[in-house]
Coordinates of C-alpha atoms in Angstrom, one line a residue:
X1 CA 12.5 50.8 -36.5
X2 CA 10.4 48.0 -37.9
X3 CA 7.0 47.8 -36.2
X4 CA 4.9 44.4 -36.8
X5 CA 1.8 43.4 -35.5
X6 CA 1.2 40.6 -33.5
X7 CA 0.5 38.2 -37.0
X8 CA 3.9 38.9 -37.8
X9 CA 2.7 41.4 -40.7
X10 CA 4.6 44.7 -41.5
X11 CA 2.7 47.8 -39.9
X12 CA 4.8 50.6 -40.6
X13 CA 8.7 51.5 -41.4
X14 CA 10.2 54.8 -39.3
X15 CA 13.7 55.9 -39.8
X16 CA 15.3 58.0 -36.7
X17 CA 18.5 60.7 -37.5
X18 CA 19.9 60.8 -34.2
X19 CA 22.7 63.3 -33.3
X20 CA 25.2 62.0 -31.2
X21 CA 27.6 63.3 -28.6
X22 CA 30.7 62.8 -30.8
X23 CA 29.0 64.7 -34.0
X24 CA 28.0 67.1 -31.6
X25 CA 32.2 67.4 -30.7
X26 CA 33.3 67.8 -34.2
X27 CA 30.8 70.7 -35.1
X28 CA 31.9 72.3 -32.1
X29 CA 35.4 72.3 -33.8
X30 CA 34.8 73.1 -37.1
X31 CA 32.6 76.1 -35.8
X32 CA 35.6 77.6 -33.4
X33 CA 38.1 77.5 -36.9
X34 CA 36.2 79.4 -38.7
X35 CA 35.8 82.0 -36.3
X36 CA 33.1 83.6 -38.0
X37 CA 30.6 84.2 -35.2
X38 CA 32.0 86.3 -32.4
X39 CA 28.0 86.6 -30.8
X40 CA 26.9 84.2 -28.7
X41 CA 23.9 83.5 -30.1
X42 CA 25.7 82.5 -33.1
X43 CA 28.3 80.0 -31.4
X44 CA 25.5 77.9 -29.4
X45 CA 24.8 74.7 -31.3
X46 CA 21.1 73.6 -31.8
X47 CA 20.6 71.1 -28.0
X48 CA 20.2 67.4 -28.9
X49 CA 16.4 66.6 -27.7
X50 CA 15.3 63.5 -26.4
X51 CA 11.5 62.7 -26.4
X52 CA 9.5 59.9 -25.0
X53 CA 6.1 59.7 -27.5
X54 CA 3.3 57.3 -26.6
X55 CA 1.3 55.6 -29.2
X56 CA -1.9 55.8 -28.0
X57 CA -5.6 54.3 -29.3
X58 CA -9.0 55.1 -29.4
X59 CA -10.2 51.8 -27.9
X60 CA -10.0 51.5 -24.0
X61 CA -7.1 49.6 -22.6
X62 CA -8.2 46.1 -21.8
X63 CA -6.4 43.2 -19.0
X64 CA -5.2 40.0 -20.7
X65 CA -7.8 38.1 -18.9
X66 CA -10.4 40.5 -21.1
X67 CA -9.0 39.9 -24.2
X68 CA -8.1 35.8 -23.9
X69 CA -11.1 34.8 -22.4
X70 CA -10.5 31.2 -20.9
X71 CA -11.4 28.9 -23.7
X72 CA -9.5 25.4 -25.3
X73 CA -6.8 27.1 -26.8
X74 CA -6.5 26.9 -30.6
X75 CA -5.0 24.8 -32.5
X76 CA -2.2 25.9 -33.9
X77 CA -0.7 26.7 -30.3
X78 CA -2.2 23.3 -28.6
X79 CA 0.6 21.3 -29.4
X80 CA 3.0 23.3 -28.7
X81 CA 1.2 24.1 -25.0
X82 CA 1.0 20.1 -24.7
X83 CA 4.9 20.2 -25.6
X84 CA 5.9 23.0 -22.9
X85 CA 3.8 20.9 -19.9
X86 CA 5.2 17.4 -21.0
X87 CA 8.7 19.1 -21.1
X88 CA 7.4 20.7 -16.7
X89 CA 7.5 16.8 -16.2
X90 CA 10.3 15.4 -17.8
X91 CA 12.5 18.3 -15.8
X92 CA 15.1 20.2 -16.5
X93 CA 13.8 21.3 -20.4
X94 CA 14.1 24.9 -21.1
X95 CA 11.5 26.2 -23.6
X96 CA 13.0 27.0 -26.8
X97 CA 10.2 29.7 -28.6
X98 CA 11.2 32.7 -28.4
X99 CA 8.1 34.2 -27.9
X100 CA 6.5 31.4 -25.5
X101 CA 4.9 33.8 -23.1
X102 CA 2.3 34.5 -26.4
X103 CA 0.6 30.8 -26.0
X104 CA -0.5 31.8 -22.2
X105 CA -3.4 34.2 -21.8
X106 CA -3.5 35.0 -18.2
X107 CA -0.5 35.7 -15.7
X108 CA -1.8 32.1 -13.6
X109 CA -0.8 30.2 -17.0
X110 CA 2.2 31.9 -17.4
X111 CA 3.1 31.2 -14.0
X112 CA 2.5 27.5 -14.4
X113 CA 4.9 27.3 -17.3
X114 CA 7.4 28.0 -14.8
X115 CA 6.8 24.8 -12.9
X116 CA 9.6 22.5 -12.9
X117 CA 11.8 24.2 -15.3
X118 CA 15.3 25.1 -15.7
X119 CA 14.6 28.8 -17.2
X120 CA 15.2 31.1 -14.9
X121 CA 15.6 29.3 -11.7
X122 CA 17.3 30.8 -9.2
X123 CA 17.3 27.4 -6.6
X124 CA 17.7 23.9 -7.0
X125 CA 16.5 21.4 -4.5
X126 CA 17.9 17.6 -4.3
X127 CA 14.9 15.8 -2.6
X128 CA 14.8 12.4 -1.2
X129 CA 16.7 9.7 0.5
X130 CA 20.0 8.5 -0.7
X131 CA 20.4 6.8 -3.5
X132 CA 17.0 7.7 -4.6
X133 CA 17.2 11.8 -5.0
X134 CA 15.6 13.7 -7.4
X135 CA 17.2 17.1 -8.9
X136 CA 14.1 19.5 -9.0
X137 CA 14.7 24.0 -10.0
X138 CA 12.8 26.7 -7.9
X139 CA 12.2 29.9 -8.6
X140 CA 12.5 31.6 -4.7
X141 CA 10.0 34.4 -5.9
X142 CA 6.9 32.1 -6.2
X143 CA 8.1 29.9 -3.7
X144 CA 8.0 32.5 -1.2
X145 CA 4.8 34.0 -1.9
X146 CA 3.3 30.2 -2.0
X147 CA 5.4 29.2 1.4
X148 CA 5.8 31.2 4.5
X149 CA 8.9 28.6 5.0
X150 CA 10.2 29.7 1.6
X151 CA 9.8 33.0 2.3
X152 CA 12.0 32.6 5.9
X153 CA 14.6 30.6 3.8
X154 CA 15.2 32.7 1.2
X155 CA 14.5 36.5 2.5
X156 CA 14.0 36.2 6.2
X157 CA 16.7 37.6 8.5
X158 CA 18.8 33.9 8.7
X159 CA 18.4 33.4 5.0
X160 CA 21.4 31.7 3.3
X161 CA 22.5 32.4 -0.3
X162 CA 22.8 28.7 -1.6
X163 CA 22.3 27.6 -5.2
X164 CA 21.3 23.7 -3.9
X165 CA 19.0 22.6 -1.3
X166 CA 19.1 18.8 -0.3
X167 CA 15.9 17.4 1.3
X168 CA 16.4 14.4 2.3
X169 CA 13.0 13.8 4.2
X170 CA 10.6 14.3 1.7
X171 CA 9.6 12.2 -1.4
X172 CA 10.5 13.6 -4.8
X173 CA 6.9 12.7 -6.1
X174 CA 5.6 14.3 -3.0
X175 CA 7.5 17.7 -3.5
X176 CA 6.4 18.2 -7.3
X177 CA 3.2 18.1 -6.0
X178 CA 3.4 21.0 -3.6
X179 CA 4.9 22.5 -6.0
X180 CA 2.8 22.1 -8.5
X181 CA -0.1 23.3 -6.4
X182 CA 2.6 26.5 -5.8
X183 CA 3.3 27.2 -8.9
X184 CA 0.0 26.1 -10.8
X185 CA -2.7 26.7 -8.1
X186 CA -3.6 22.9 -9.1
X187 CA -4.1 19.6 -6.7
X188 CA -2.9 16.6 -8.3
X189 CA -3.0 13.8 -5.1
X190 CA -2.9 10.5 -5.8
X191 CA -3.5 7.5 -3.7
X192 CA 0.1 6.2 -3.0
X193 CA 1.8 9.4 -2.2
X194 CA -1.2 11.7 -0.7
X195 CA 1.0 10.7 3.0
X196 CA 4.3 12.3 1.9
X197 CA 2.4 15.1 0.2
X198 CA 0.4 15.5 3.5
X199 CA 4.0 16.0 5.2
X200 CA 5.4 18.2 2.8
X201 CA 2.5 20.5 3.0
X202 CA 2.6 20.5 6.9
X203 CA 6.5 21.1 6.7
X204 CA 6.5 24.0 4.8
X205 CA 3.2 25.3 5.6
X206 CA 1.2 24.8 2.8
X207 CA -2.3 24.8 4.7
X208 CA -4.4 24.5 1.4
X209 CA -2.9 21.9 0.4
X210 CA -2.8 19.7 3.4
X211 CA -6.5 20.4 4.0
X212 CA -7.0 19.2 0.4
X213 CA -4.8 15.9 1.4
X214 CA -7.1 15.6 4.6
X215 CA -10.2 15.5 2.5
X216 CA -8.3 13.1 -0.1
X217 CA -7.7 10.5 2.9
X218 CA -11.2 11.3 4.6
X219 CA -13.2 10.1 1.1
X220 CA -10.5 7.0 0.4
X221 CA -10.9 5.8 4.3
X222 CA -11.6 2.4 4.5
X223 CA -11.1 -0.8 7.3
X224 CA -7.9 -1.5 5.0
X225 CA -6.3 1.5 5.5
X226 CA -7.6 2.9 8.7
X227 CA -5.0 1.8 11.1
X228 CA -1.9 2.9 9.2
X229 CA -3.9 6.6 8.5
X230 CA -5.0 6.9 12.3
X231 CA -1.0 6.5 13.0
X232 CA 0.1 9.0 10.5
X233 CA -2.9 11.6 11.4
X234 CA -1.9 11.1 15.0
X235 CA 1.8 12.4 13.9
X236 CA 0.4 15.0 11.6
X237 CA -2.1 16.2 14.4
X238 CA -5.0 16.0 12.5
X239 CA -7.9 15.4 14.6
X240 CA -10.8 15.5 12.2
X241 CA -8.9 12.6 10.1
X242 CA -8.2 10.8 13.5
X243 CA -11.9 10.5 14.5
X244 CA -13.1 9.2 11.1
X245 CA -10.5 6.7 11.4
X246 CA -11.8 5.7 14.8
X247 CA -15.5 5.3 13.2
X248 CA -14.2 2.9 11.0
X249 CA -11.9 1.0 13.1
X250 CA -14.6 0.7 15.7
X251 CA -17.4 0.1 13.4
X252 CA -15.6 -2.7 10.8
X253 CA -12.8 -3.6 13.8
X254 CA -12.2 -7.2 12.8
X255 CA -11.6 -5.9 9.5
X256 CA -9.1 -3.3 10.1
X257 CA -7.6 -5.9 12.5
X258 CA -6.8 -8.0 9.7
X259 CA -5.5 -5.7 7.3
X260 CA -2.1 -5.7 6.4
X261 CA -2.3 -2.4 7.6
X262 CA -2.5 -2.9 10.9
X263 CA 1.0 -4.8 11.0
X264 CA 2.3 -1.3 9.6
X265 CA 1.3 0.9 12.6
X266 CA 4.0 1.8 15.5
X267 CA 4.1 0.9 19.0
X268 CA 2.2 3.7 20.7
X269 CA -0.7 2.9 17.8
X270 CA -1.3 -0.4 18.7
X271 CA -1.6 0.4 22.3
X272 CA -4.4 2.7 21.5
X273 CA -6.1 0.6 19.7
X274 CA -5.9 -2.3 22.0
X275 CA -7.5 0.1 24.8
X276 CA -10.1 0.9 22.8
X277 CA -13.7 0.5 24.8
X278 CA -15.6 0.5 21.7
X279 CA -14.2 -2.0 19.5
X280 CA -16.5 -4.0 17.7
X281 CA -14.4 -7.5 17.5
X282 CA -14.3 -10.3 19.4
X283 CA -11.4 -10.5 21.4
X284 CA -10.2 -13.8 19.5
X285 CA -9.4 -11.7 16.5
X286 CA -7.7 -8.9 18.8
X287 CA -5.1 -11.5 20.2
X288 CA -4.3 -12.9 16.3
X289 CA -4.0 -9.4 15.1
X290 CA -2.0 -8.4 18.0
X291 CA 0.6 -12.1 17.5
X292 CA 0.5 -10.9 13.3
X293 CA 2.2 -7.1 14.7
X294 CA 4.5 -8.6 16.9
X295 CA 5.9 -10.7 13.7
X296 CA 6.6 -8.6 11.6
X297 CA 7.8 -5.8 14.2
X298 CA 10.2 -8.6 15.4
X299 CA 11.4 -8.5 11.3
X300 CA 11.6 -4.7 11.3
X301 CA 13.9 -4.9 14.3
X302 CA 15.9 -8.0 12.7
X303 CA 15.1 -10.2 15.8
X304 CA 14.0 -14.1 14.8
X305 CA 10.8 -14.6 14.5
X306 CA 10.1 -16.8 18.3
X307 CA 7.7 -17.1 20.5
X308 CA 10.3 -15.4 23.5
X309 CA 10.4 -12.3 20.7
X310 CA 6.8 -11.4 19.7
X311 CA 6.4 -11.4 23.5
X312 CA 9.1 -8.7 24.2
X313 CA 8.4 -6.7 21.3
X314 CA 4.4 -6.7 22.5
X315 CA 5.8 -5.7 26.1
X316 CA 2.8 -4.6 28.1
X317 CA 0.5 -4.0 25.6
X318 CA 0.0 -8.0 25.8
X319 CA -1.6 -7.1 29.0
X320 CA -4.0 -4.7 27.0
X321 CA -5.7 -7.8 25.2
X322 CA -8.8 -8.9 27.3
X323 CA -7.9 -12.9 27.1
X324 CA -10.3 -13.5 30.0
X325 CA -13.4 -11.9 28.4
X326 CA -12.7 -14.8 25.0
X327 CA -15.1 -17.6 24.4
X328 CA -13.7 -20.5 26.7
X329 CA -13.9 -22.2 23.4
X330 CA -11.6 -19.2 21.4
X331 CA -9.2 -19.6 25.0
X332 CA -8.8 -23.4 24.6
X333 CA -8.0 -23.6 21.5
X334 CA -6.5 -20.8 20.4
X335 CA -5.0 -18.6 23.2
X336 CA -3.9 -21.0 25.6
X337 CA -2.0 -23.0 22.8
X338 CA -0.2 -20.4 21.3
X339 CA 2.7 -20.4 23.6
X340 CA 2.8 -16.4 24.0
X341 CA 1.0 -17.2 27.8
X342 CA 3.5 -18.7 30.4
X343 CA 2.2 -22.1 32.2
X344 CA 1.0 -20.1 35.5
X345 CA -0.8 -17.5 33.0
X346 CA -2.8 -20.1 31.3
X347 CA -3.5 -21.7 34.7
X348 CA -5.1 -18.4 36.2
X349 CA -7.3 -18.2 33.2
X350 CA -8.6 -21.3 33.0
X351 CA -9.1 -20.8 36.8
X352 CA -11.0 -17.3 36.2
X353 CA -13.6 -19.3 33.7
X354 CA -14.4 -22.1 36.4
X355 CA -13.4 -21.6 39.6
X356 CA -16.0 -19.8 42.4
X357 CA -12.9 -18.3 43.4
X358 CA -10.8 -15.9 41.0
X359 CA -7.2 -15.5 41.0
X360 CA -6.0 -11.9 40.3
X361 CA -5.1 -11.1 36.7
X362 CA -2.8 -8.7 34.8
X363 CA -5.0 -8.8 32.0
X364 CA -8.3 -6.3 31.5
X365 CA -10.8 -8.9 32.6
X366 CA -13.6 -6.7 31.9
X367 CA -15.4 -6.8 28.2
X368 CA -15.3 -4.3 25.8
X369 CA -18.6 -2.0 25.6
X370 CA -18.3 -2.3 21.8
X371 CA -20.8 -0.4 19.8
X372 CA -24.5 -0.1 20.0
X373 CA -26.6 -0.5 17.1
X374 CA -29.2 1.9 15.6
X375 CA -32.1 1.1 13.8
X376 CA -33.9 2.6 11.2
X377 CA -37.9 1.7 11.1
X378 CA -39.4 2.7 7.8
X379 CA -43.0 1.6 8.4
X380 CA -45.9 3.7 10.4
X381 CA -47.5 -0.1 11.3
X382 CA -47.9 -3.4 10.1
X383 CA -50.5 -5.9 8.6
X384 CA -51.2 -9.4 8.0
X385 CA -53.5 -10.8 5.3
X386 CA -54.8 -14.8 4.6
X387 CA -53.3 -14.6 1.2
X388 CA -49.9 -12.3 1.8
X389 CA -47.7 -12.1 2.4
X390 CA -45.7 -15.2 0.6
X391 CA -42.2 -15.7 -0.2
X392 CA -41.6 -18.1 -3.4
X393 CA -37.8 -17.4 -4.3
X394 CA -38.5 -13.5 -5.3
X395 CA -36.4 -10.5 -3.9
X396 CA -37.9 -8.0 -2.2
X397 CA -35.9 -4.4 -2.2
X398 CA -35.8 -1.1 -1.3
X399 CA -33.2 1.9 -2.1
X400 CA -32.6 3.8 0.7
X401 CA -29.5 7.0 1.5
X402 CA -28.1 8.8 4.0
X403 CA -26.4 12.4 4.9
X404 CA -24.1 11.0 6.8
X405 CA -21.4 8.2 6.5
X406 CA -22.9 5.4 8.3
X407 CA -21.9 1.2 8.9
X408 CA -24.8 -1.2 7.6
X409 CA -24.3 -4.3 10.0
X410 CA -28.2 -6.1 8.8
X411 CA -31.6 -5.9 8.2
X412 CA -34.7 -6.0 10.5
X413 CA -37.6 -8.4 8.6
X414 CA -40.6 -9.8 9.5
X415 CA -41.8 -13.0 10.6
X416 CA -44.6 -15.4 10.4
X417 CA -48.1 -14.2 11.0
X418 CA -49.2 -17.8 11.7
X419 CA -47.2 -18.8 14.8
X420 CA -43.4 -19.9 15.0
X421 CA -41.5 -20.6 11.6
X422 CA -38.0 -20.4 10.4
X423 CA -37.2 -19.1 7.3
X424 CA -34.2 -18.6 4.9
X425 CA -32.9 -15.2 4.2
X426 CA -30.3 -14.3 1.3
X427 CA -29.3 -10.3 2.3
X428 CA -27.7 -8.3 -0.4
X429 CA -26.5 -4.9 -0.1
X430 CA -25.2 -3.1 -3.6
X431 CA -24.2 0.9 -4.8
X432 CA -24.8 0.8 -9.3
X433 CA -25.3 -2.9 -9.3
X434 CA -21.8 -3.7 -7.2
X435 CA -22.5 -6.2 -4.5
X436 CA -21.0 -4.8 -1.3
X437 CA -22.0 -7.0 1.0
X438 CA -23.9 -10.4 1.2
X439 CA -25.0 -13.1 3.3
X440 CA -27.1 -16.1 4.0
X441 CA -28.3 -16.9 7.2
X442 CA -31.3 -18.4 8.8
X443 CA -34.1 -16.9 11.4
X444 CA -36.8 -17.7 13.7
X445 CA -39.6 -16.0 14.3
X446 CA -42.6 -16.0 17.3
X447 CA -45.5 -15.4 15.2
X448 CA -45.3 -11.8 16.6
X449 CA -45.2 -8.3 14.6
X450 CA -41.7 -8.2 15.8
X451 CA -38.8 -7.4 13.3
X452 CA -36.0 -10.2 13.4
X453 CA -32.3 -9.1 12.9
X454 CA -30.3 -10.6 10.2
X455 CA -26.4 -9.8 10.0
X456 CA -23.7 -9.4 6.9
X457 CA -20.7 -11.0 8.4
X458 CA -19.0 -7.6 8.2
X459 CA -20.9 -4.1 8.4
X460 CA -20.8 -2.6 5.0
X461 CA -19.7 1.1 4.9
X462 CA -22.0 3.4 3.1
X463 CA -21.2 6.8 2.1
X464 CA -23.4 10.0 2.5
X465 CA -25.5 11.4 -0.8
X466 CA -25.9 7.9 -2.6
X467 CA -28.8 5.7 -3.3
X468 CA -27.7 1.7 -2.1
X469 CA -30.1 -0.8 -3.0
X470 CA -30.7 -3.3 0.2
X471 CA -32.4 -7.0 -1.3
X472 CA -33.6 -10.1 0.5
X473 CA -35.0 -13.6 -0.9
X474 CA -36.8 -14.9 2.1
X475 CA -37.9 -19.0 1.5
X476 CA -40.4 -20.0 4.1
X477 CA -43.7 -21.7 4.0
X478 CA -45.6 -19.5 6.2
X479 CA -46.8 -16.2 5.7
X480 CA -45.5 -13.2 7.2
X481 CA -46.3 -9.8 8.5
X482 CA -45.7 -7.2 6.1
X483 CA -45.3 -3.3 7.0
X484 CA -47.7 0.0 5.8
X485 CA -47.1 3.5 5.4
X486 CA -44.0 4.0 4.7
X487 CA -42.5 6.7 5.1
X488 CA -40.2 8.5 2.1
X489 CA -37.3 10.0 5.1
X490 CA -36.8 9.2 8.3
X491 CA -34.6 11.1 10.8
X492 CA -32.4 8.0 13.1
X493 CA -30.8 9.9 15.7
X494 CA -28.4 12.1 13.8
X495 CA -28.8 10.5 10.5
X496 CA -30.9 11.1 7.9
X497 CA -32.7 8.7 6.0
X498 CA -34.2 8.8 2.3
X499 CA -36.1 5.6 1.1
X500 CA -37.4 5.2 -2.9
X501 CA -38.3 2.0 -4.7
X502 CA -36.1 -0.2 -6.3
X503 CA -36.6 -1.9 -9.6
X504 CA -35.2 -5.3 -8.4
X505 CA -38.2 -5.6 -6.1
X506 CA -40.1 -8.7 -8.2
X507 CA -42.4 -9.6 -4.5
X508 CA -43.9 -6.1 -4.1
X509 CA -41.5 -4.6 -1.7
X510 CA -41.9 -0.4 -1.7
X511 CA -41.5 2.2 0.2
X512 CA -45.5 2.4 1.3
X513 CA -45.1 -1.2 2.1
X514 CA -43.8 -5.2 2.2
X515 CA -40.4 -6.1 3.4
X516 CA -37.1 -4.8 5.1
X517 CA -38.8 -2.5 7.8
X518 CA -35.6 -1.6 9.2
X519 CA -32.0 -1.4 8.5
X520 CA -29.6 -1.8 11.3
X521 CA -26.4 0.3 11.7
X522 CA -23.6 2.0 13.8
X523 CA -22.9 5.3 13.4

């Protein structure tokens, strides 16, 4: 026996003489012939022994965790780490070294190696839809222990003994990533597929890993994507998920409205929304939104695109838009001439803006409550000086953030302190010199201390933790009131506010005084 150490050097050389059964047989024979030894002591042959010896050391036995600590492995086995994981995602690639297990300090990384690859799999699934499957091995050990589902299918009492799986319901991309997080105890989501992962961690009961897709959707929420993700966390029974997406639909509604989202979401989805008390939208956008859905369901169903079909794919959910509460401007020229209303519909409306006497409806006649805003007031009290202050083309700014995800729909500001005046305001809201959200507008004030509200055309989300920087060029001839001691946090409600100064305040704007008293926002 040849013993080497783990360098591949020659330690030490030790020969065994081992006496078999069938030398053992012939002695016996030669010893009856001669006949020499009538004792019995004398006939007995010496017993073959067999002993187990253990090689033992002076130093104390140590885990391979101990004696690998985790470190960048070196380089003479990086490449060919690099070479085993590219060979997990190309599939199907056996690793050749003999002696592979060596490159992988801890049981976790050994584990890993295992991930999509051939060697040793005992299971093969075929995942996805026809025509687009994807031939993935298993190993039914760690699946079970990573899957109660697995665990059912492979060793419960109705498991079946079958060499291929076929799943035809789940996404190939989606299923390497449960596995992945199975096998490697890593979560790799990514932006296009975090759905289907979502549904193959709630099919097989991956809770880890669906709370991990939750929390990828909850950060990535936006009005763009908030319809199709309140349907799917609806089906996935998600309610957290489904009340963020509420927030956002209710807060940016016009929007989410129109996304192309929203023409994605099912029936039962666009009824909820079209209930919805609090949506912030007027209702002239609702109806457009509404007419967009009912075209392209009428394409998903492979019914031409008339006016006869939007109106039976919407069914009673046209009922659910609140026509009567529109503008009589938005009616006139928009609803009333878009052909979905019949000729004694259109007539009743018209009636219900003008007439003493109302006709009955089947629409909701009755406005949306839509959502109040808060506002956040920075300044202790406010001031007025003959020589301040003035407004010559320079920004005034603040930096300002919250605990808590919140929907910035405009800025409170000050007016003249020498009676009435208009002025010109330029609001800018931007996150690391990104402009989120801007708009010019004009304001008049009373030549009180009040604060003025000016609007972005869209509320601006804003996400907890982060400094944003708010900005506003004000041109006006008069002077203005201007706020004192400010205050570094303010508590709105349930929001918490920090304010510090900016550096792209050029008119003296700061947090113990100037401009931008408030900010204005729904959460």
């Amino acid at each position: 026996i040849l013993m080497v150490d783990e360098k591949g050097k020659n330690m030490k050389c030790l020969t065994f003489f081992l006496m078999l059964p069938e030398t053992v047989k012939n002695r016996s024979k030669k010893s009856s012939k001669k006949g020499n030894s009538s004792s019995s002591s004398n006939s007995k042959l010496p017993p073959v022994c067999y002993e187990i010896i253990t090689l033992k050391t002076k130093k104390k036995k140590k885990m391979a965790a101990d004696i690998f600590p985790r470190k960048k492995p070196a380089n003479t086995n990086t490449t060919a780490v690099q070479q085993y994981h590219q060979q997990n995602l190309n599939n199907n690639n056996t690793i050749p070294a003999p002696n592979w297990q060596g490159l992988y300090p801890t049981i976790r990384e050994r584990n890993a190696v295992m991930f999509n690859n051939d060697l040793m799999a005992d299971v093969h699934f075929v995942v996805g839809p026809p025509g687009g499957t994807q031939r993935l091995p298993g190993h039914k050990y760690v699946l079970a222990v990573g899957s109660s589902v697995f665990h059912a299918m492979f060793y419960g009492e109705l498991a079946e003994d079958k060499d291929e799986i076929r799943i035809p319901d789940v996404e190939p991309a989606a299923f390497l990533a449960m596995l992945k997080y199975i096998y490697c105890d890593e979560i790799d989501l990514a932006a296009d597929t975090v759905l289907a992962t979502l549904y193959a961690a709630k099919k097989y009961i991956v809770p880890h890993l669906a709370r991990a897709c939750v929390n990828f959707l909850e950060t990535s929420l936006s009005a763009k994507n908030a319809c199709v993700l309140l349907s799917q966390s609806c089906l996935f029974e998600e309610p957290d998920l489904t009340q963020r997406c509420w927030e956002v639909i209710d807060a940016q509604a016009e929007l989410a409205l129109k996304s192309e989202g929203f023409c994605d979401i099912d029936f039962q989805t666009l009824e909820s929304i079209l209930r919805r008390e609090t949506l912030n939208a007027k209702e002239i956008v609702v109806f457009e939104a509404a007419l967009n859905w009912a075209e392209v369901e009428c394409q998903r169903q492979e019914l031409t695109t008339t006016i006869e079909n939007k109106r039976k794919v919407l069914g009673k959910a046209l009922y659910l838009i609140r026509i009567p509460t529109m503008a009589l401007d938005d009616f006139a020229n928009g609803a009333a001439q878009s052909g979905i209303l019949t000729l004694n519909e259109t007539n009743d409306i018209f009636l219900w803006y003008t007439a003493a006497k109302k006709p009955e409806l089947q629409f909701v006649s009755k406005a949306r409550k839509g959502l109040v805003p808060q506002r956040c007031h920075r300044f202790q009290s406010c001031a007025y000086r003959s020589n301040q202050w003035r407004y010559r083309g320079r920004c005034d700014s603040i930096q300002f953030a919250v605990d808590k995800r919140v929907f910035i729909a405009g800025f409170g500001l000050y007016g003249s302190s020498c009676g009435s005046a208009e002025y010109s305001a330029k609001i800018e809201l931007k996150r690391q010199g990104v402009i989120l959200g801007q708009n010019l507008s004009k304001y008049f004030s009373d030549g009180s201390s009040n604060t003025f509200p000016v609007w972005f055309e869209y509320p601006v989300q804003i996400e907890p933790d982060t400094f944003y920087t708010a900005s506003v060029i004000l041109d006006g001839n008069e002077l203005s009131y201007f706020g004192q001691e400010g205050m570094t946090e303010v508590q709105c409600g349930k929001v918490t506010v920090q304010f510090q100064c900016s550096s792209d305040s050029t008119n003296g704007t700061g947090v113990q005084g100037g401009q931008i008293p408030e900010l204005i926002f729904y959460a």
